[in-house]
Amino acid sequence: MSLTSILSADAIENAIKDCQAPESFSYKKFFELCGLSKKSPQEVKDVFRILDSDGSGFIEEEELKFFLQRFSSGARLLSDKEAKTFISAADDDDDGKIGAEEFQTMVLS
């Protein structure tokens, strides 16, 4: 399964373009622009599984740095600050990583 089987390539491209400048990534705006926030809970979980590159069941800070590149190979890396902000926004149990339920709650809220 690929992200473009869930989200439109044009929407992904627009979302990536919006946050190409350093320190400009906003997860809420990104989820809206790429259309993820309008998807079903199951589709959001499917996207989570794609983003969980090591298959651990969690998205860790190191994986988050490559978040945009999972959507488009030419996208920039997230900065350490952006990755930390992203994790802290979703990490409800303070374990330093984002689980599938936490990701789903973050995207759909």
mmCIF file of C-alpha atoms in Angstrom:
data_model
loop_
_atom_site.group_PDB
_atom_site.id
_atom_site.type_symbol
_atom_site.label_atom_id
_atom_site.label_comp_id
_atom_site.label_asym_id
_atom_site.label_seq_id
_atom_site.Cartn_x
_atom_site.Cartn_y
_atom_site.Cartn_z
ATOM 1 C CA MET A 1 0.000 0.000 0.000
ATOM 2 C CA SER A 2 1.205 3.498 -0.808
ATOM 3 C CA LEU A 3 0.162 6.899 0.466
ATOM 4 C CA THR A 4 -1.206 7.791 -2.975
ATOM 5 C CA SER A 5 -3.670 4.909 -2.701
ATOM 6 C CA ILE A 6 -5.224 6.841 0.222
ATOM 7 C CA LEU A 7 -4.404 10.492 -0.554
ATOM 8 C CA SER A 8 -4.290 12.290 -3.887
ATOM 9 C CA ALA A 9 -0.843 13.014 -5.300
ATOM 10 C CA ASP A 10 -1.858 16.645 -5.941
ATOM 11 C CA ALA A 11 -2.973 17.137 -2.337
ATOM 12 C CA ILE A 12 0.282 15.631 -1.060
ATOM 13 C CA GLU A 13 2.285 17.911 -3.364
ATOM 14 C CA ASN A 14 0.400 21.004 -2.141
ATOM 15 C CA ALA A 15 0.912 20.037 1.506
ATOM 16 C CA ILE A 16 4.657 19.468 0.944
ATOM 17 C CA LYS A 17 5.054 22.795 -0.887
ATOM 18 C CA ASP A 18 3.359 24.612 1.983
ATOM 19 C CA CYS A 19 6.032 23.565 4.492
ATOM 20 C CA GLN A 20 9.237 23.564 2.433
ATOM 21 C CA ALA A 21 10.708 26.532 4.310
ATOM 22 C CA PRO A 22 12.708 25.575 7.420
ATOM 23 C CA GLU A 23 10.674 25.559 10.648
ATOM 24 C CA SER A 24 7.387 26.048 8.740
ATOM 25 C CA PHE A 25 5.860 22.597 9.365
ATOM 26 C CA SER A 26 2.460 22.596 11.062
ATOM 27 C CA TYR A 27 1.044 19.101 11.451
ATOM 28 C CA LYS A 28 -2.566 20.376 11.620
ATOM 29 C CA LYS A 29 -2.222 22.366 8.405
ATOM 30 C CA PHE A 30 -0.343 19.499 6.732
ATOM 31 C CA PHE A 31 -3.072 16.978 7.628
ATOM 32 C CA GLU A 32 -5.723 19.349 6.253
ATOM 33 C CA LEU A 33 -3.868 20.184 3.020
ATOM 34 C CA CYS A 34 -3.047 16.570 2.160
ATOM 35 C CA GLY A 35 -6.611 15.504 2.979
ATOM 36 C CA LEU A 36 -5.714 13.110 5.789
ATOM 37 C CA SER A 37 -7.933 14.864 8.334
ATOM 38 C CA LYS A 38 -10.975 14.019 6.179
ATOM 39 C CA LYS A 39 -10.196 10.295 5.929
ATOM 40 C CA SER A 40 -11.790 7.438 7.863
ATOM 41 C CA PRO A 41 -10.202 6.147 11.077
ATOM 42 C CA GLN A 42 -9.120 3.002 9.188
ATOM 43 C CA GLU A 43 -7.463 5.033 6.428
ATOM 44 C CA VAL A 44 -5.606 7.075 9.060
ATOM 45 C CA LYS A 45 -4.357 3.831 10.629
ATOM 46 C CA ASP A 46 -3.259 2.630 7.180
ATOM 47 C CA VAL A 47 -1.236 5.842 6.768
ATOM 48 C CA PHE A 48 0.246 5.305 10.230
ATOM 49 C CA ARG A 49 1.461 1.834 9.211
ATOM 50 C CA ILE A 50 3.162 3.346 6.146
ATOM 51 C CA LEU A 51 4.845 6.034 8.276
ATOM 52 C CA ASP A 52 6.001 3.474 10.870
ATOM 53 C CA SER A 53 9.002 2.576 8.719
ATOM 54 C CA ASP A 54 10.544 0.084 11.162
ATOM 55 C CA GLY A 55 7.234 -1.690 11.878
ATOM 56 C CA SER A 56 7.551 -1.194 15.637
ATOM 57 C CA GLY A 57 3.958 -0.037 16.072
ATOM 58 C CA PHE A 58 5.194 3.439 16.960
ATOM 59 C CA ILE A 59 6.531 6.492 15.165
ATOM 60 C CA GLU A 60 9.639 7.600 17.008
ATOM 61 C CA GLU A 61 11.378 10.969 16.802
ATOM 62 C CA GLU A 62 14.014 9.650 14.372
ATOM 63 C CA GLU A 63 11.270 8.428 11.996
ATOM 64 C CA LEU A 64 9.470 11.767 12.290
ATOM 65 C CA LYS A 65 12.472 13.606 10.896
ATOM 66 C CA PHE A 66 11.746 11.779 7.621
ATOM 67 C CA PHE A 67 7.966 12.343 7.876
ATOM 68 C CA LEU A 68 7.686 14.628 4.828
ATOM 69 C CA GLN A 69 9.936 12.367 2.763
ATOM 70 C CA ARG A 70 7.526 9.465 3.348
ATOM 71 C CA PHE A 71 4.976 11.563 1.441
ATOM 72 C CA SER A 72 7.385 12.832 -1.237
ATOM 73 C CA SER A 73 10.996 11.702 -1.688
ATOM 74 C CA GLY A 74 12.189 15.217 -2.576
ATOM 75 C CA ALA A 75 10.782 16.838 0.567
ATOM 76 C CA ARG A 76 12.984 18.274 3.298
ATOM 77 C CA LEU A 77 13.712 16.686 6.655
ATOM 78 C CA LEU A 78 11.876 17.956 9.709
ATOM 79 C CA SER A 79 14.136 19.786 12.131
ATOM 80 C CA ASP A 80 14.754 18.383 15.618
ATOM 81 C CA LYS A 81 12.507 21.128 16.995
ATOM 82 C CA GLU A 82 9.680 20.302 14.553
ATOM 83 C CA ALA A 83 9.953 16.574 15.329
ATOM 84 C CA LYS A 84 9.882 17.223 19.094
ATOM 85 C CA THR A 85 6.849 19.520 18.735
ATOM 86 C CA PHE A 86 5.083 16.894 16.606
ATOM 87 C CA ILE A 87 5.738 14.134 19.166
ATOM 88 C CA SER A 88 4.727 16.220 22.164
ATOM 89 C CA ALA A 89 1.447 17.163 20.468
ATOM 90 C CA ALA A 90 0.436 13.518 19.990
ATOM 91 C CA ASP A 91 2.222 11.644 22.788
ATOM 92 C CA ASP A 92 -0.583 11.313 25.339
ATOM 93 C CA ASP A 93 1.187 8.730 27.503
ATOM 94 C CA ASP A 94 4.580 10.519 27.540
ATOM 95 C CA ASP A 95 6.548 7.513 26.261
ATOM 96 C CA GLY A 96 8.414 9.633 23.678
ATOM 97 C CA LYS A 97 6.752 8.081 20.640
ATOM 98 C CA ILE A 98 3.440 8.131 18.785
ATOM 99 C CA GLY A 99 1.255 5.032 18.759
ATOM 100 C CA ALA A 100 -1.460 4.293 16.191
ATOM 101 C CA GLU A 101 -4.280 5.453 18.484
ATOM 102 C CA GLU A 102 -2.415 8.642 19.389
ATOM 103 C CA PHE A 103 -1.791 9.351 15.695
ATOM 104 C CA GLN A 104 -5.437 8.734 14.829
ATOM 105 C CA THR A 105 -6.612 11.045 17.623
ATOM 106 C CA MET A 106 -4.170 13.746 16.514
ATOM 107 C CA VAL A 107 -5.180 13.591 12.840
ATOM 108 C CA LEU A 108 -8.936 13.410 13.376
ATOM 109 C CA SER A 109 -9.260 15.995 16.161
#
